[in-house]
PDB file of C-alpha atoms in Angstrom:
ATOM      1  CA  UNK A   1      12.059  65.294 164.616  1.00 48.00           C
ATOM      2  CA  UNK A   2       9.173  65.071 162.131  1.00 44.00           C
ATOM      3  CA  UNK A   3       5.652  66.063 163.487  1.00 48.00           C
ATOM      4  CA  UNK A   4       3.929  63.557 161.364  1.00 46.00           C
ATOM      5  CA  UNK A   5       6.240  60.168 161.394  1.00 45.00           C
ATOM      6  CA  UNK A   6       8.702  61.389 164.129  1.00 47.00           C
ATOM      7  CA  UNK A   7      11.562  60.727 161.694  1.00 45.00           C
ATOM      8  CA  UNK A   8      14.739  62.823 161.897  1.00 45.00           C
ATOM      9  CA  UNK A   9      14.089  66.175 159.749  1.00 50.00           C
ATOM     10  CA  UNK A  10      18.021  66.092 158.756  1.00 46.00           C
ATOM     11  CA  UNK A  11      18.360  63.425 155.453  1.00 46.00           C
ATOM     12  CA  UNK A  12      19.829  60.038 155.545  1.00 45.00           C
ATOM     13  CA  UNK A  13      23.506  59.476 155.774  1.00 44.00           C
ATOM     14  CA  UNK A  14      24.122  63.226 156.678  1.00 43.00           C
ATOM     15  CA  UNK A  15      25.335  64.675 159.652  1.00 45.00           C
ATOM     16  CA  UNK A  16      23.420  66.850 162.611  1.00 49.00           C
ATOM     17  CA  UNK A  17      25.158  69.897 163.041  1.00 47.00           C
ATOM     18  CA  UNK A  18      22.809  71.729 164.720  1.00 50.00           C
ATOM     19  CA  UNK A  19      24.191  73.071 168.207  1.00 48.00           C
ATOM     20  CA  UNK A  20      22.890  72.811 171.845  1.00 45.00           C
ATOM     21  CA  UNK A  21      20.437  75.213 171.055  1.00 49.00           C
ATOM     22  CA  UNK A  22      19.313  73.484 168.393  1.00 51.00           C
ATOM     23  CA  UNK A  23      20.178  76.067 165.573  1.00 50.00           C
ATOM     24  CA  UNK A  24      21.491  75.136 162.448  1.00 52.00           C
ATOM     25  CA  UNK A  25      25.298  77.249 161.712  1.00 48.00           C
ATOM     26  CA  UNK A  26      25.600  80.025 159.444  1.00 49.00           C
ATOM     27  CA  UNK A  27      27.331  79.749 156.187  1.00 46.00           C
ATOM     28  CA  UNK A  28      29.547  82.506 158.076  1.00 43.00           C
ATOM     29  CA  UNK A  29      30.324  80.283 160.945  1.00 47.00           C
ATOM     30  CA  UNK A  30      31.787  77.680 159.328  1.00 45.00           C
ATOM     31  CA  UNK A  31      35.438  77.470 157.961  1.00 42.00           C
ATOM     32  CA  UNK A  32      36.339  78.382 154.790  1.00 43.00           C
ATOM     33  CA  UNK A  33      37.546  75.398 152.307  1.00 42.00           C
ATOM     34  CA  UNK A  34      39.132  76.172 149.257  1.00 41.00           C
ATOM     35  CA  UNK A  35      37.078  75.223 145.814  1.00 45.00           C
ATOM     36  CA  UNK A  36      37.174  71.740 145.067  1.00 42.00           C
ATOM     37  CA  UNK A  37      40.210  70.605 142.564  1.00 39.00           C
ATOM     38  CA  UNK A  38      42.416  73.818 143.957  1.00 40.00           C
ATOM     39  CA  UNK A  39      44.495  73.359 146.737  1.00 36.00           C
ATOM     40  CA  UNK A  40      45.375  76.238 149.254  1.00 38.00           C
ATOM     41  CA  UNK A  41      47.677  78.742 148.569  1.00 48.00           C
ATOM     42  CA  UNK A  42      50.612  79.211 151.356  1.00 41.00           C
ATOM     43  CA  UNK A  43      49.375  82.964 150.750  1.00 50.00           C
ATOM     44  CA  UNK A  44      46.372  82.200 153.364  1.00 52.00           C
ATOM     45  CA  UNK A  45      48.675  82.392 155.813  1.00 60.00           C
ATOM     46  CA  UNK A  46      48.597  86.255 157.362  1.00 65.00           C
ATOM     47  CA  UNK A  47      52.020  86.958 158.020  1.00 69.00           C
ATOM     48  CA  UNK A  48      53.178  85.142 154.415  1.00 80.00           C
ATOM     49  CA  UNK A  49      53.845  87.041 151.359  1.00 88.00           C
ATOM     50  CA  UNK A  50      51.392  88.491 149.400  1.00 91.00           C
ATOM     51  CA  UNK A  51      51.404  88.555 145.536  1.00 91.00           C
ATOM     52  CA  UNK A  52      52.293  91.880 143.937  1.00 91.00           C
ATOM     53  CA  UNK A  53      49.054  93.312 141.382  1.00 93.00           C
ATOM     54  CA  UNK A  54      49.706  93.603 137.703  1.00 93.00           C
ATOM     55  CA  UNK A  55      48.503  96.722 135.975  1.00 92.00           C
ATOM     56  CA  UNK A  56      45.234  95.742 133.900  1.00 93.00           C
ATOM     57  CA  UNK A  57      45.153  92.161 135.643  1.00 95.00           C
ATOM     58  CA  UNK A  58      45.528  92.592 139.623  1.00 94.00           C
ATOM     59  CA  UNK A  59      46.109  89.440 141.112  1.00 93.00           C
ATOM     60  CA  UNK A  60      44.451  87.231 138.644  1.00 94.00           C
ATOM     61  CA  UNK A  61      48.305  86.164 137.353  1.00 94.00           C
ATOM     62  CA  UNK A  62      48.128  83.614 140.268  1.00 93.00           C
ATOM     63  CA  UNK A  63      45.893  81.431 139.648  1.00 93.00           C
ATOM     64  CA  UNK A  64      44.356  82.394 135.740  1.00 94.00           C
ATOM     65  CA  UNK A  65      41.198  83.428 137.755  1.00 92.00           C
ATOM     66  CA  UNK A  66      38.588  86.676 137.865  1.00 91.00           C
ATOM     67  CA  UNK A  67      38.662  86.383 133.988  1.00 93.00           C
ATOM     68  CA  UNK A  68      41.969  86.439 133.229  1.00 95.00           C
ATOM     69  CA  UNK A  69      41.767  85.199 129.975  1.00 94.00           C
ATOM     70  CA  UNK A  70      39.358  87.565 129.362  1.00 95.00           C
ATOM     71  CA  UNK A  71      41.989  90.322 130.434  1.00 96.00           C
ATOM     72  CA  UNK A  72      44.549  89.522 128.671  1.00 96.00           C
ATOM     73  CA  UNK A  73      42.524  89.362 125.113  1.00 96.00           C
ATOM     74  CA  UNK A  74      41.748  92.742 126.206  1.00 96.00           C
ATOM     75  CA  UNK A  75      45.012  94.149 126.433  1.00 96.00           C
ATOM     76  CA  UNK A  76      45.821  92.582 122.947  1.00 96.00           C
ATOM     77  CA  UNK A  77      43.504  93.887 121.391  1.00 97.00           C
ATOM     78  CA  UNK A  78      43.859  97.090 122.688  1.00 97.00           C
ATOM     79  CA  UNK A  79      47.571  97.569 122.362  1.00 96.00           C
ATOM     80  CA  UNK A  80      46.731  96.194 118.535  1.00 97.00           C
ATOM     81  CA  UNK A  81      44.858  99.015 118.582  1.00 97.00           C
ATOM     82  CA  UNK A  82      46.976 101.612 119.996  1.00 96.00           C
ATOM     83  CA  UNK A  83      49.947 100.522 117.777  1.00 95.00           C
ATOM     84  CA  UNK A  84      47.652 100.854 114.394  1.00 96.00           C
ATOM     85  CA  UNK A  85      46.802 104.145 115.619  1.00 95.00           C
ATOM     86  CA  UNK A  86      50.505 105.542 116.410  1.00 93.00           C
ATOM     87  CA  UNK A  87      51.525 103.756 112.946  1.00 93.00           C
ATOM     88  CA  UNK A  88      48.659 106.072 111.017  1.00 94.00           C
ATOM     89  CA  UNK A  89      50.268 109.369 112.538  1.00 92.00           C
ATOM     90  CA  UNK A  90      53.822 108.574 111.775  1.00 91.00           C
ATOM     91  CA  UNK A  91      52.341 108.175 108.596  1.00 91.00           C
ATOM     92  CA  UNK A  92      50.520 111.067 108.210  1.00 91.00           C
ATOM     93  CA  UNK A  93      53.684 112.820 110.034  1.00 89.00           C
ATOM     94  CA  UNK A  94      55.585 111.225 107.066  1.00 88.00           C
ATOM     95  CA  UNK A  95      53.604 113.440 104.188  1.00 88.00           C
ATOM     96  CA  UNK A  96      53.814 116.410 106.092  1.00 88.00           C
ATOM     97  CA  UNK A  97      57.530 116.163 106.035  1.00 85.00           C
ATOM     98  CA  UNK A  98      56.911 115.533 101.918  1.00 83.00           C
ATOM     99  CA  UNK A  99      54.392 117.568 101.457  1.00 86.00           C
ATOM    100  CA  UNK A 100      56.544 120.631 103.173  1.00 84.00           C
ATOM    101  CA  UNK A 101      59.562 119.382 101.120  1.00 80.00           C
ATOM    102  CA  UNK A 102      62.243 118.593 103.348  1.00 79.00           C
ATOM    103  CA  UNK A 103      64.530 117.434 101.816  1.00 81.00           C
ATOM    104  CA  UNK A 104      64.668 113.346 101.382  1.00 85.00           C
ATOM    105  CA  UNK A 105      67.982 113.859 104.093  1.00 88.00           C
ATOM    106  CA  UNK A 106      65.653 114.873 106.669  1.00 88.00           C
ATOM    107  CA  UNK A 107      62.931 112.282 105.836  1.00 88.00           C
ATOM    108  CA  UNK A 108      65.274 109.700 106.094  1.00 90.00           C
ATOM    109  CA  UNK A 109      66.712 110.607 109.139  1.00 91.00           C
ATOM    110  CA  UNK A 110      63.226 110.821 110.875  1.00 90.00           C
ATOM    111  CA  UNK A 111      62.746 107.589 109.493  1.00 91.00           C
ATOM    112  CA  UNK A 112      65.643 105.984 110.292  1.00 93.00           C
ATOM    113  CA  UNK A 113      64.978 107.637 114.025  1.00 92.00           C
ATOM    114  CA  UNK A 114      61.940 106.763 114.634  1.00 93.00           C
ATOM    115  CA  UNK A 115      62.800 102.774 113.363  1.00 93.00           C
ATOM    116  CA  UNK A 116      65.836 102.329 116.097  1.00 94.00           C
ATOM    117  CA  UNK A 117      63.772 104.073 118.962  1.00 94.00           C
ATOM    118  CA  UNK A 118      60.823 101.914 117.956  1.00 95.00           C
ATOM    119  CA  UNK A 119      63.018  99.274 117.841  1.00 95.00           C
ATOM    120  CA  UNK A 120      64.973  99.748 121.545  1.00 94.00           C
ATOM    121  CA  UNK A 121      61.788 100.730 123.350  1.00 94.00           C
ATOM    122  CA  UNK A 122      60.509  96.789 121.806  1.00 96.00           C
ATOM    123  CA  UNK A 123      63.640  95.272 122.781  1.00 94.00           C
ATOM    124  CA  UNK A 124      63.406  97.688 126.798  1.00 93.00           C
ATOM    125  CA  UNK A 125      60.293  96.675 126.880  1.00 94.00           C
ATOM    126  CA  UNK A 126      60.491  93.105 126.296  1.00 95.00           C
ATOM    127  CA  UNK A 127      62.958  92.442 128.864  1.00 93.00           C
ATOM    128  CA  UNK A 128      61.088  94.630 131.658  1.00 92.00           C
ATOM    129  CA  UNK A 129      58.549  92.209 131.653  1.00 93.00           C
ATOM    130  CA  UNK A 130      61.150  89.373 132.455  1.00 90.00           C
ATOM    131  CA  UNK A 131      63.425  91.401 134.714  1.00 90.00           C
ATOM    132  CA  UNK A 132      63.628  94.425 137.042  1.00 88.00           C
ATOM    133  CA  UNK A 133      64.784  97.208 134.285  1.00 84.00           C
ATOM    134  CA  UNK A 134      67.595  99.178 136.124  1.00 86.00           C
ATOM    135  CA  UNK A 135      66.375 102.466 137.340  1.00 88.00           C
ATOM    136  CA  UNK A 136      69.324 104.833 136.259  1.00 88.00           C
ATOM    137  CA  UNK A 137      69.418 103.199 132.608  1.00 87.00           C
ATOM    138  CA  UNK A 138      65.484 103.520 132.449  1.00 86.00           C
ATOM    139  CA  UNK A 139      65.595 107.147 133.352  1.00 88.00           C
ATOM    140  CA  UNK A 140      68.258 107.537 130.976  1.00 87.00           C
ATOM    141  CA  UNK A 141      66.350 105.973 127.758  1.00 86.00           C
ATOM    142  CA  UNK A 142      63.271 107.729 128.611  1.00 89.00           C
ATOM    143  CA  UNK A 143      63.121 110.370 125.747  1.00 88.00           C
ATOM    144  CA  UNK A 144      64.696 107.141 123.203  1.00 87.00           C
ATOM    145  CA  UNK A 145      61.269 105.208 124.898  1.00 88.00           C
ATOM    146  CA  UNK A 146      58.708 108.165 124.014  1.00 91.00           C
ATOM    147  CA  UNK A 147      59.675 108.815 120.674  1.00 91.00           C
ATOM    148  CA  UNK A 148      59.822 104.842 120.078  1.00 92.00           C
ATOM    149  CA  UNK A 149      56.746 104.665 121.939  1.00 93.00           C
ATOM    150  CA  UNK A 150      55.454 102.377 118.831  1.00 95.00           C
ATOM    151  CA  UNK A 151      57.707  99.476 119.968  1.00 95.00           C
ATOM    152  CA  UNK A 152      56.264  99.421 123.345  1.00 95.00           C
ATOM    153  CA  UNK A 153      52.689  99.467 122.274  1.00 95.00           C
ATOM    154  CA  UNK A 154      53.888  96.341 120.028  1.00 96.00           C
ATOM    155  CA  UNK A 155      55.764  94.751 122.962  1.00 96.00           C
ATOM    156  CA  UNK A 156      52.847  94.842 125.031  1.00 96.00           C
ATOM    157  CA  UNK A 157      50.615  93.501 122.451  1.00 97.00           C
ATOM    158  CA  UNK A 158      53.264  89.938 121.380  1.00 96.00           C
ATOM    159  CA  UNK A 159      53.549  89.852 125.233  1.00 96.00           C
ATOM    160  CA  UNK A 160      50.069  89.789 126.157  1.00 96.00           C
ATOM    161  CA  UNK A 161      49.133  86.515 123.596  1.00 95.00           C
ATOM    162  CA  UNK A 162      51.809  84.692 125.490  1.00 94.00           C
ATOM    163  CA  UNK A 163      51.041  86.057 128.951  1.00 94.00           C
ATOM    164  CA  UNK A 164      50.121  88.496 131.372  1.00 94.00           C
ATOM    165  CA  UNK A 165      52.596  90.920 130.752  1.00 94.00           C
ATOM    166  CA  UNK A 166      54.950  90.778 133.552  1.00 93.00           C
ATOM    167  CA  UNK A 167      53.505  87.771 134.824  1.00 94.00           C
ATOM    168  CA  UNK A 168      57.031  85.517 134.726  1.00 93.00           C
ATOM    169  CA  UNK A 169      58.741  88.048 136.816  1.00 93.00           C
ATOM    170  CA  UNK A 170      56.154  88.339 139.530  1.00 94.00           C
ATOM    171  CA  UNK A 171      55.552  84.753 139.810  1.00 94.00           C
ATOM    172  CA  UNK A 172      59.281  83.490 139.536  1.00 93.00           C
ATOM    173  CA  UNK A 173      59.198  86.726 142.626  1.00 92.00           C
ATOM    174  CA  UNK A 174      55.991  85.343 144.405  1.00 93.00           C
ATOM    175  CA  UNK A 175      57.209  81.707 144.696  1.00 92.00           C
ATOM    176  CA  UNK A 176      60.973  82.622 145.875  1.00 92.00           C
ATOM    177  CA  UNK A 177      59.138  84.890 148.805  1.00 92.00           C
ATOM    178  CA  UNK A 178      57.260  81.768 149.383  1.00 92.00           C
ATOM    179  CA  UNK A 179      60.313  79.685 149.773  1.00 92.00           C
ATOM    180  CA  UNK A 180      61.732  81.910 151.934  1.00 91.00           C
ATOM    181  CA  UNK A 181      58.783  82.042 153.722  1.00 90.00           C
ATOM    182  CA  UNK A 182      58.431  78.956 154.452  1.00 88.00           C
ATOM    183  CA  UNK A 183      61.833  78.291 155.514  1.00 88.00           C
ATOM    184  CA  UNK A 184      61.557  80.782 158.413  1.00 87.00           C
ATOM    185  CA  UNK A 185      58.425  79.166 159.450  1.00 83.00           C
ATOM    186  CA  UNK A 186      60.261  75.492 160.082  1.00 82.00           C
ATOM    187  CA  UNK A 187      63.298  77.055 161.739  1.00 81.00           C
ATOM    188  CA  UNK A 188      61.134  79.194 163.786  1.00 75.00           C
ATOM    189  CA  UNK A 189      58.987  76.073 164.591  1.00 73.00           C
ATOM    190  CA  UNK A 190      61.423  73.328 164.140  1.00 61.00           C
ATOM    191  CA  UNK A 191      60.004  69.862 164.447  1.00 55.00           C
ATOM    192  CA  UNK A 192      58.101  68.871 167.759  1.00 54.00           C
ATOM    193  CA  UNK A 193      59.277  65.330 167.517  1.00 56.00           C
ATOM    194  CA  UNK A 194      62.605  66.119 167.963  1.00 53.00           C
ATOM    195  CA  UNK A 195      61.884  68.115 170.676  1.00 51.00           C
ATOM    196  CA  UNK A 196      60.342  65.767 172.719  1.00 54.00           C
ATOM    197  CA  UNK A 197      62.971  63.172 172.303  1.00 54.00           C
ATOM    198  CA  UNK A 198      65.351  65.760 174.052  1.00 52.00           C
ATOM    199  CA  UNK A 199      63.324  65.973 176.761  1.00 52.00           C
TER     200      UNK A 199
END
């Protein structure tokens, strides 16, 4: 109430949600509502599943929030710049093979070695970002992957313009847990309608 005119202090057409005491709530009392135009996640609920983090990106795969855009130029351009970098040392490994005078036998064989384990750590690569990579094959490709380590540093950069790099496998992951989730939660619940009908 207004000293002066004895009008309400609060404004017209809102509502008084001051308490008994007269105190106005907290910004920390009162329940958090998602953003306006996003709907809730089922994630907010404590015992759901929780997304898994992406290296370089966290959990902004989810919802293409926290500057994920950002990110993921980032990573392009950095993996651009990583494989322009491993490209100049193969080259300048290249003239030190000519320059000691190999033989072209050996050159070409380094060359044609270093193309196909470019080329399978690409291809390994690729696919890990769209499926779990089997653990015994990985371990057994892991010397093919470092010497082709160009291919991954391209792989990374192709991937990265179209997406967060492993971002279809974690979310194809995230919404089947979800499902699941959510599927325990009815048949644990069950519906109360029914329930009272039986009774």
């Amino acid at each position: 109430m207004s000293d002066e005119n004895g009008t309400p202090d609060t404004p017209a057409g809102s509502r008084d949600t001051r308490d008994a005491h007269g105190t106005q709530p907290t910004p920390a009392d009162r329940p958090a509502t998602p953003p306006a135009g996003r709907p809730a996640t089922a994630s907010a609920d404590p015992g759901g599943p929780r997304p898994e983090a992406l290296r370089f990106f966290g959990t902004t795969w989810v919802e293409h929030d926290r500057g994920y855009t950002a990110r993921r130029l980032a990573v392009a351009a950095g993996a651009l710049a990583a494989t322009a970098a491993s490209c100049l040392v193969l080259r300048f490994a290249y003239e030190g093979l000519a320059i000691a005078e190999t033989g072209s036998f050996v050159t070409l064989l380094v060359v044609v070695m270093f193309t196909v384990c470019s080329a399978l750590a690409f291809r390994t690569t690729w696919d890990g970002f769209a499926k779990r990579p089997d653990p015994d094959r990985q371990a057994s490709l892991r010397g093919l992957l470092a010497i082709g380590f160009v291919g991954s540093l391209a792989a990374w950069f192709f991937r990265a313009l179209i997406e967060a790099p492993g971002e279809k496998l974690h979310r194809e992951e995230y919404e089947s847990a979800l499902k699941q989730h959510a599927k325990r939660s009815e048949r644990r619940t069950g519906n109360p309608s029914k329930k009272r009908r039986r009774r």
